[in-house]
mmCIF file of C-alpha atoms in Angstrom:
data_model
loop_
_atom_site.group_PDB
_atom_site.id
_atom_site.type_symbol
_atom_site.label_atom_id
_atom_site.label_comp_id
_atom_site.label_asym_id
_atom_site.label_seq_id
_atom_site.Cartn_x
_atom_site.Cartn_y
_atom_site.Cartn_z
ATOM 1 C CA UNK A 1 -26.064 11.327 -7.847
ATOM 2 C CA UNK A 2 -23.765 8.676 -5.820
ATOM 3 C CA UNK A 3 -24.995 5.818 -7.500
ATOM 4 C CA UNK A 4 -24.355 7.437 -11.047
ATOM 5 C CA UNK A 5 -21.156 8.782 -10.140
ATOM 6 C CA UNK A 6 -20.187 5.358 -9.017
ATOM 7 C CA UNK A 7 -20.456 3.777 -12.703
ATOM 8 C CA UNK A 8 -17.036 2.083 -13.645
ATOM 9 C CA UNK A 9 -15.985 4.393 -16.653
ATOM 10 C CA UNK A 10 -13.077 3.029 -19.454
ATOM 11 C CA UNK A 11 -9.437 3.718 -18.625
ATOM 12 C CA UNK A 12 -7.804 5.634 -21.098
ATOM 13 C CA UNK A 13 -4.572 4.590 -23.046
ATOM 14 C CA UNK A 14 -1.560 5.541 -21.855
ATOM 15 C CA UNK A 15 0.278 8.444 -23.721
ATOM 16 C CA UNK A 16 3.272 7.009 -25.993
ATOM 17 C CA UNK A 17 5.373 10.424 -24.394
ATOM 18 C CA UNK A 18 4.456 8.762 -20.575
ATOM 19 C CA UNK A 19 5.559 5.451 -21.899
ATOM 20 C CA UNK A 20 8.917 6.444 -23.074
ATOM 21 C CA UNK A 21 9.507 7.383 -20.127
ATOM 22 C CA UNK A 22 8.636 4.162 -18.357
ATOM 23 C CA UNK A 23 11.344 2.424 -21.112
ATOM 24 C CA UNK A 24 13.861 5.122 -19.965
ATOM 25 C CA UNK A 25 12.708 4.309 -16.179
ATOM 26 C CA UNK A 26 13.339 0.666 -16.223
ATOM 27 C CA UNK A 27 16.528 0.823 -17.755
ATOM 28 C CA UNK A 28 17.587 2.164 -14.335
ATOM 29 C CA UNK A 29 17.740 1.002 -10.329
ATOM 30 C CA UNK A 30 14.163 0.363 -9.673
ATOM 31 C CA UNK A 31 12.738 0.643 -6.299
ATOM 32 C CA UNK A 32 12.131 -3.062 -5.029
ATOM 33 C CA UNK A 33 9.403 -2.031 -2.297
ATOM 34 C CA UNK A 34 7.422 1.011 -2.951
ATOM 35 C CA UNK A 35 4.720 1.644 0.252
ATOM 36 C CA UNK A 36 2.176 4.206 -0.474
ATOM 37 C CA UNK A 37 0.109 6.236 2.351
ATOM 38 C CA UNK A 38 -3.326 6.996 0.237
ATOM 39 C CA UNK A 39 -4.482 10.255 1.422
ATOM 40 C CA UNK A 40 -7.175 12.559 0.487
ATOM 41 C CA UNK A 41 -10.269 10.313 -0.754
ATOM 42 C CA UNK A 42 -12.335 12.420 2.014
ATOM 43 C CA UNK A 43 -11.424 15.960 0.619
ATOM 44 C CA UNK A 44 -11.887 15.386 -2.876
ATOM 45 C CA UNK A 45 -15.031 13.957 -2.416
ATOM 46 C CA UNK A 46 -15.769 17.624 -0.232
ATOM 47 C CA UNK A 47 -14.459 19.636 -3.207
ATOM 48 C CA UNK A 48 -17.117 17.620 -5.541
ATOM 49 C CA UNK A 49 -19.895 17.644 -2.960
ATOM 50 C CA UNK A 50 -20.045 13.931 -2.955
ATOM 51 C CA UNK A 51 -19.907 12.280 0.399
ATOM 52 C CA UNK A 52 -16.983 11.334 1.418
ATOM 53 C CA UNK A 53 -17.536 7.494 0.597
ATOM 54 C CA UNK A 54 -17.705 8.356 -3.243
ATOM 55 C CA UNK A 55 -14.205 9.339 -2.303
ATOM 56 C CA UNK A 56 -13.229 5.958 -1.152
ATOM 57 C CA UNK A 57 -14.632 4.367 -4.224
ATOM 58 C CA UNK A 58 -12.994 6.792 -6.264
ATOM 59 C CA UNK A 59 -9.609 5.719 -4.945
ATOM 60 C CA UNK A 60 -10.477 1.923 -5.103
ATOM 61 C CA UNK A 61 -10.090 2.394 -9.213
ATOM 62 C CA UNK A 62 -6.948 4.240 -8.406
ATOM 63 C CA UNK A 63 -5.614 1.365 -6.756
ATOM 64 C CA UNK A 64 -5.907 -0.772 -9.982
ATOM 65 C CA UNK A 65 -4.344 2.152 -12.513
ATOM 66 C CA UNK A 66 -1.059 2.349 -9.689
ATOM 67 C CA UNK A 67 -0.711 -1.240 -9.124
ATOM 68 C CA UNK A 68 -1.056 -2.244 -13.007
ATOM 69 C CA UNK A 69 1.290 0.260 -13.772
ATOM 70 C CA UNK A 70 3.923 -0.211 -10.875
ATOM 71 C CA UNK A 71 3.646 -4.189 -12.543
ATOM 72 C CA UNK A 72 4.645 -2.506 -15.566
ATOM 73 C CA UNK A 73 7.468 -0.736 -13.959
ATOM 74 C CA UNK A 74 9.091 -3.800 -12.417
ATOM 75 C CA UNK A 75 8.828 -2.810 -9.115
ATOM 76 C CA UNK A 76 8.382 -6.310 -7.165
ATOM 77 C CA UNK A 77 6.537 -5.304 -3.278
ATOM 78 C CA UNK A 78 3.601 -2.715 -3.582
ATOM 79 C CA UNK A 79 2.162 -2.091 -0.027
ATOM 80 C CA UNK A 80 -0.854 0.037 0.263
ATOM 81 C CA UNK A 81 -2.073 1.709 3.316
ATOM 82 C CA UNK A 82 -5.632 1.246 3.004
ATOM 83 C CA UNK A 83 -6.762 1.403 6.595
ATOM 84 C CA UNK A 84 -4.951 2.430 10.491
ATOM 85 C CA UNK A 85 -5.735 0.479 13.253
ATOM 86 C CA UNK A 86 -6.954 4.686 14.354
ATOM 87 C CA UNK A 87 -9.117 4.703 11.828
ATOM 88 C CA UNK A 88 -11.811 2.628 13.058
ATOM 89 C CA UNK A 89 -12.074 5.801 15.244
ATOM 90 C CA UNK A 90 -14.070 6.802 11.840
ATOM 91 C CA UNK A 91 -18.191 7.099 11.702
ATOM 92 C CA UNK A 92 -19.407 3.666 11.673
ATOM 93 C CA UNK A 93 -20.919 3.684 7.883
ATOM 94 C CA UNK A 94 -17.205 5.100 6.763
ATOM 95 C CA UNK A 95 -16.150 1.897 8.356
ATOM 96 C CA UNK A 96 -18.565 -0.130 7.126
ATOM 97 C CA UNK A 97 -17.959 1.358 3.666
ATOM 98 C CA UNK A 98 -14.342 0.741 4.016
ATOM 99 C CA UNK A 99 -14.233 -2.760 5.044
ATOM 100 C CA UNK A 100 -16.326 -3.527 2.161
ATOM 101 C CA UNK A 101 -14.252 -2.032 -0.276
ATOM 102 C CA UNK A 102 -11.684 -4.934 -0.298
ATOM 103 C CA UNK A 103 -14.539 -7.330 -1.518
ATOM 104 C CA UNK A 104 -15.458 -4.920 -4.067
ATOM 105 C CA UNK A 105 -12.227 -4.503 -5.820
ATOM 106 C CA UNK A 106 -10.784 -7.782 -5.297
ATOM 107 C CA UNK A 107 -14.173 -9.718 -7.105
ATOM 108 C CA UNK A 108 -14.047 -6.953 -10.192
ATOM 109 C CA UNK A 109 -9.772 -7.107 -10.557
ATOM 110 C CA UNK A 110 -9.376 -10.750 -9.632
ATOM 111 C CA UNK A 111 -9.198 -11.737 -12.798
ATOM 112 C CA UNK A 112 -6.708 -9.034 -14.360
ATOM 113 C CA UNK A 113 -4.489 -9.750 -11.027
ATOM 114 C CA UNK A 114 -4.049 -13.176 -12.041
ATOM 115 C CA UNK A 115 -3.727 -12.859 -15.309
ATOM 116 C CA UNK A 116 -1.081 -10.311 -14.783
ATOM 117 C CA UNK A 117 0.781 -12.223 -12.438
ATOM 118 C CA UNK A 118 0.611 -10.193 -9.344
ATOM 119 C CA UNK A 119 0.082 -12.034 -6.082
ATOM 120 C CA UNK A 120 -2.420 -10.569 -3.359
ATOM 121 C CA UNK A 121 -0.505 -10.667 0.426
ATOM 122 C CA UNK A 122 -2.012 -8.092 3.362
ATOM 123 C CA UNK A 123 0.095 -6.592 6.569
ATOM 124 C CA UNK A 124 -2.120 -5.785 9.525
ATOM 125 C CA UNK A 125 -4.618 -7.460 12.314
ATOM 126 C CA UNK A 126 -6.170 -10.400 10.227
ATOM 127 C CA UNK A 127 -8.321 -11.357 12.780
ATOM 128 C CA UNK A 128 -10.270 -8.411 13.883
ATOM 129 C CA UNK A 129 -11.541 -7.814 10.184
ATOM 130 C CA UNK A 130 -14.971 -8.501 9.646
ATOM 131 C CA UNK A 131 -15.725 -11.738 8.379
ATOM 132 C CA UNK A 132 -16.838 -10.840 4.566
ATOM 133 C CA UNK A 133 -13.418 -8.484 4.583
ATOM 134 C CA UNK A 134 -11.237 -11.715 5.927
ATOM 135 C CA UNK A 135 -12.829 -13.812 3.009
ATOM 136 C CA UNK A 136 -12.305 -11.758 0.359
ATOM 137 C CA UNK A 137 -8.332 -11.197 1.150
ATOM 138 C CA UNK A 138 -8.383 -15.269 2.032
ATOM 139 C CA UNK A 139 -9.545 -15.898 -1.755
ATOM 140 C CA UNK A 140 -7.073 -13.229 -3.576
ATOM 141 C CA UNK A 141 -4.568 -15.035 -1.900
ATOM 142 C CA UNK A 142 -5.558 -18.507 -2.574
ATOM 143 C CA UNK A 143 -5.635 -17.242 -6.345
ATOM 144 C CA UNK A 144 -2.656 -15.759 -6.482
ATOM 145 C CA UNK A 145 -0.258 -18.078 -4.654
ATOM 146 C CA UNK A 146 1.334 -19.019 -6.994
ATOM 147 C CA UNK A 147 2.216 -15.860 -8.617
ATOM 148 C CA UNK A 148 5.480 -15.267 -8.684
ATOM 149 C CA UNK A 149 5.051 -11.426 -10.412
ATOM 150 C CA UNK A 150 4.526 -7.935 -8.526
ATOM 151 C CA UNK A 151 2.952 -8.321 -4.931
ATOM 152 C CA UNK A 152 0.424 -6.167 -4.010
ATOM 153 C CA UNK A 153 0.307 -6.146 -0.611
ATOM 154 C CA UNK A 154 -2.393 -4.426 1.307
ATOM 155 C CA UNK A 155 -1.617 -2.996 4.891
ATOM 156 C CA UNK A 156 -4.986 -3.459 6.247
ATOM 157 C CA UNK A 157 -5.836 -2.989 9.550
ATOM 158 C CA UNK A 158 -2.444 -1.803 10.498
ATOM 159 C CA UNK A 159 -0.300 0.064 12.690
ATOM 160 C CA UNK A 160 3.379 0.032 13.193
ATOM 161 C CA UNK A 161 3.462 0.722 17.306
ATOM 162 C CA UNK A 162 1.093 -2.411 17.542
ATOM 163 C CA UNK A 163 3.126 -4.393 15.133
ATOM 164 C CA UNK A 164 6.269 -3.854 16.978
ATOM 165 C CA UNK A 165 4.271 -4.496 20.842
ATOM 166 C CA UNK A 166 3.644 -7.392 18.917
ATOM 167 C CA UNK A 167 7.217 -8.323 18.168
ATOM 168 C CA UNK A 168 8.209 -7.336 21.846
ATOM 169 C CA UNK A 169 5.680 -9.801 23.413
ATOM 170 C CA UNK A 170 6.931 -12.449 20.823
ATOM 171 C CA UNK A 171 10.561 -11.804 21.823
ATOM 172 C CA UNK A 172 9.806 -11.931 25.497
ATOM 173 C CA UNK A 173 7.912 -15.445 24.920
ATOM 174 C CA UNK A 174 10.789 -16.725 23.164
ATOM 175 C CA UNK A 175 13.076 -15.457 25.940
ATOM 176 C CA UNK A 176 10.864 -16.729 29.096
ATOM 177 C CA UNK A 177 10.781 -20.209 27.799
ATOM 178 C CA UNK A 178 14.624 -19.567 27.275
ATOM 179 C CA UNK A 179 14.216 -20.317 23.389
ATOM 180 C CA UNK A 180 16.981 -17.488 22.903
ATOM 181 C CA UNK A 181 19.406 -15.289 24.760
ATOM 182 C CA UNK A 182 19.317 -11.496 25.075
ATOM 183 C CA UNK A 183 22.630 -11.698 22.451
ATOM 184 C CA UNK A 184 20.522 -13.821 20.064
ATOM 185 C CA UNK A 185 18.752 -9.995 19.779
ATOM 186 C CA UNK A 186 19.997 -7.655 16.759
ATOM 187 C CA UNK A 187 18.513 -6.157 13.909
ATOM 188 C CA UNK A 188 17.872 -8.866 11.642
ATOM 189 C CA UNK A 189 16.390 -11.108 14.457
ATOM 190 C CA UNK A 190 13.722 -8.543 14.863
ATOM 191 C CA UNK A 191 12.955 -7.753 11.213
ATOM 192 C CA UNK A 192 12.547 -11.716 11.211
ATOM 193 C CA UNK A 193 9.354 -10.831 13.482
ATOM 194 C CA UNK A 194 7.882 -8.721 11.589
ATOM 195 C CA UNK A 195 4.845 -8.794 9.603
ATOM 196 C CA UNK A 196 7.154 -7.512 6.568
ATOM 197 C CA UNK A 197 10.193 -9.974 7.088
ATOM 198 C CA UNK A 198 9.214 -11.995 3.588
ATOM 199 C CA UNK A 199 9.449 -9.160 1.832
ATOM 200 C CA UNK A 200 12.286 -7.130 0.448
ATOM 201 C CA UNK A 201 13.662 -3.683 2.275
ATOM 202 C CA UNK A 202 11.336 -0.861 1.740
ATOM 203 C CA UNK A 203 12.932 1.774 -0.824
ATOM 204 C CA UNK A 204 10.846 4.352 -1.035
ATOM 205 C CA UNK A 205 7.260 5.951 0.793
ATOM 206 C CA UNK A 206 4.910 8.159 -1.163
ATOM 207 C CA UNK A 207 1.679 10.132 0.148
ATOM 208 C CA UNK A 208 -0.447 12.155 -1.462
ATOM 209 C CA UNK A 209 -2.640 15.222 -0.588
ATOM 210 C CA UNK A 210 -0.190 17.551 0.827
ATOM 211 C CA UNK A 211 0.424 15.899 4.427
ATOM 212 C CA UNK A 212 3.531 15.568 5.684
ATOM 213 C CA UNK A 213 3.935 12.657 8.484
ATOM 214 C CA UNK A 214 3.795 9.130 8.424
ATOM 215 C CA UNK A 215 0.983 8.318 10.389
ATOM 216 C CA UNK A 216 2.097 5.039 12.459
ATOM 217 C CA UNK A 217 3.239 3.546 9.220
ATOM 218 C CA UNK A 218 6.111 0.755 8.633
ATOM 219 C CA UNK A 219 8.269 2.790 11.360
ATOM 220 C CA UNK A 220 10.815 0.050 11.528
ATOM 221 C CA UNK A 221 10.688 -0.172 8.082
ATOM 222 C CA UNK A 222 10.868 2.980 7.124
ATOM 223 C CA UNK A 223 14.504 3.274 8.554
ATOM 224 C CA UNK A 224 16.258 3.993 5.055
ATOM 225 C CA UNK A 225 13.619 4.580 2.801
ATOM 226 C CA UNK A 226 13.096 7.776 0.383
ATOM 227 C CA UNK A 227 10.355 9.686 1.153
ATOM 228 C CA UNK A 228 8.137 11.257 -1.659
ATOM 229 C CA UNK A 229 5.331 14.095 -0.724
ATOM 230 C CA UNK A 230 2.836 15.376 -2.811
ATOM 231 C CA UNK A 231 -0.361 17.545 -3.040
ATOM 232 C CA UNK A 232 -2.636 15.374 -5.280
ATOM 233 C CA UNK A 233 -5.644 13.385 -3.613
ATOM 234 C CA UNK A 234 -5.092 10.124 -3.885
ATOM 235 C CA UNK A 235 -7.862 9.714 -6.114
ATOM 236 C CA UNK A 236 -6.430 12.270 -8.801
ATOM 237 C CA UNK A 237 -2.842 10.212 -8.271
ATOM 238 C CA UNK A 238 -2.121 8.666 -11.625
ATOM 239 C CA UNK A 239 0.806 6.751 -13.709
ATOM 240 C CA UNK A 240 2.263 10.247 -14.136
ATOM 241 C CA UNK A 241 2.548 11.251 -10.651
ATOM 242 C CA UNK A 242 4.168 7.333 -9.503
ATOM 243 C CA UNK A 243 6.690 7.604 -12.582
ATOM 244 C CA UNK A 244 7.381 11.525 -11.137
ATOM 245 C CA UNK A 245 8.179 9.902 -8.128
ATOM 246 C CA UNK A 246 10.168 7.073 -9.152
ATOM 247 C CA UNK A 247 12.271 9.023 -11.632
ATOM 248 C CA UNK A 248 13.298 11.455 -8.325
ATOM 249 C CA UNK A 249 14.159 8.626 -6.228
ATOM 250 C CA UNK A 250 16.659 7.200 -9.163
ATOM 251 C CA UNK A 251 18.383 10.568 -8.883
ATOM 252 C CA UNK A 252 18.781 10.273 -5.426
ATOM 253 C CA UNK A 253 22.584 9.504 -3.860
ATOM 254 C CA UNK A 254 21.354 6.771 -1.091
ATOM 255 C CA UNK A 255 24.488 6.449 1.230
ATOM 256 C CA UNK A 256 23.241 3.863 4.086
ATOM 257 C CA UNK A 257 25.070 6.495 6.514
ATOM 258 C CA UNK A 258 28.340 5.853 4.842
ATOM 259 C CA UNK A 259 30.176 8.518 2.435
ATOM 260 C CA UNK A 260 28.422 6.481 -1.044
#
């Protein structure tokens, strides 16, 4: 029953009523960095009776219908949470599932990512990947260098409280070999440290499947950002529900802490 449910089906067109609204979208401020926690592969794979890896895959293909159509938006930084530094706490074949996935969608959408323009980049602990995992993000972004489109950015492997222990040590290293002074220290000489200091501010955080917390996730980051909740599993997330979202956040009066 896996096997057959796991048959790539045909991607419908787009409905000319959702792409009027994507002209109407883009004629307004469009949210530069849009982070995304994916939540709920495991429960709508329960609801279907499909084990929870079916799940996974499931949200793998929506992965490709967000990120092609957040390239048609304009938005320029999409940054997927695809797996926690907690969640190799998972049963080992989840794991093993999970860090397999990357190869998986990266050898079928390879193609359409470069043709497309979008350029592959991942946020997390490179190194403690398994080796198949590490080559197949090391060829996406030896592909897509170049690209100068959307970047799809993968936080893999990742957890903000180790990212910023991570900046600490750095900071102290820097400090002990009396490379910088404590007033060198602000704001923008620690977002220079971290993993996401390429990339522009993040503007707004979705997650799907009706939690409400942001799970160690681009804390520093995270600082100004709109936040976007909603009920669907990510693998029932579609174009509709990312142009929902982005249509809220361009109603939204974002004051910095000032009066706007």
């Amino acid at each position: 029953m896996l096997d057959k449910f796991l048959l790539k089906k045909s991607e419908p067109a787009l409905p000319n009523s959702l792409l009027n609204r994507l002209k109407e979208a883009r004629k307004k401020p469009m949210p530069n960095h849009v982070a995304i926690i994916m939540d709920g592969n495991g429960r709508w794979a329960k609801q279907r009776n499909l084990p929870r890896v079916a799940g996974h895959h499931e949200g793998m293909k929506t992965v490709h219908k967000i990120t092609r159509f957040a390239n048609e938006l304009g938005v320029k930084v999409l940054t997927l949470y695809a797996f926690s530094t907690e969640n190799w706490k998972r049963p080992k074949f989840e794991v093993d599932f999970l860090m397999k996935l990357p190869g998986e969608y990266l050898t079928t959408y390879l193609p359409e990512l470069i043709e497309k323009n979008v350029k592959v980049e991942m946020i997390g602990d490179f190194e403690a990947l398994p080796k198949h995992t590490q080559q197949a993000i090391e060829n996406a972004r030896k592909a897509t260098e170049q690209n100068d489109g959307l970047v799809l950015n993968f936080a893999l492997n990742y957890g903000s409280r180790l990212e910023l222990v991570n900046v600490v040590k750095h900071i102290s290293e820097l400090a002990v070999a009396q490379q910088i002074a404590p007033e060198d220290i602000n704001e923008a000489f620690v977002e220079s440290c971290l993993m996401t200091s390429h990339l522009p501010e993040l503007d707004l955080l979705i997650r799907t499947s009706g939690e409400v917390r942001l799970s160690n996730f681009m804390l520093w980051q995270l600082a100004y950002a709109e936040l976007a909740f909603t009920n669907v599993y990510w693998p029932d997330y579609n174009e509709a529900c990312l142009l929902e979202a982005i249509e809220d956040f361009q109603t939204r009066n974002r004051r910095f802490g000032s009066l706007g």
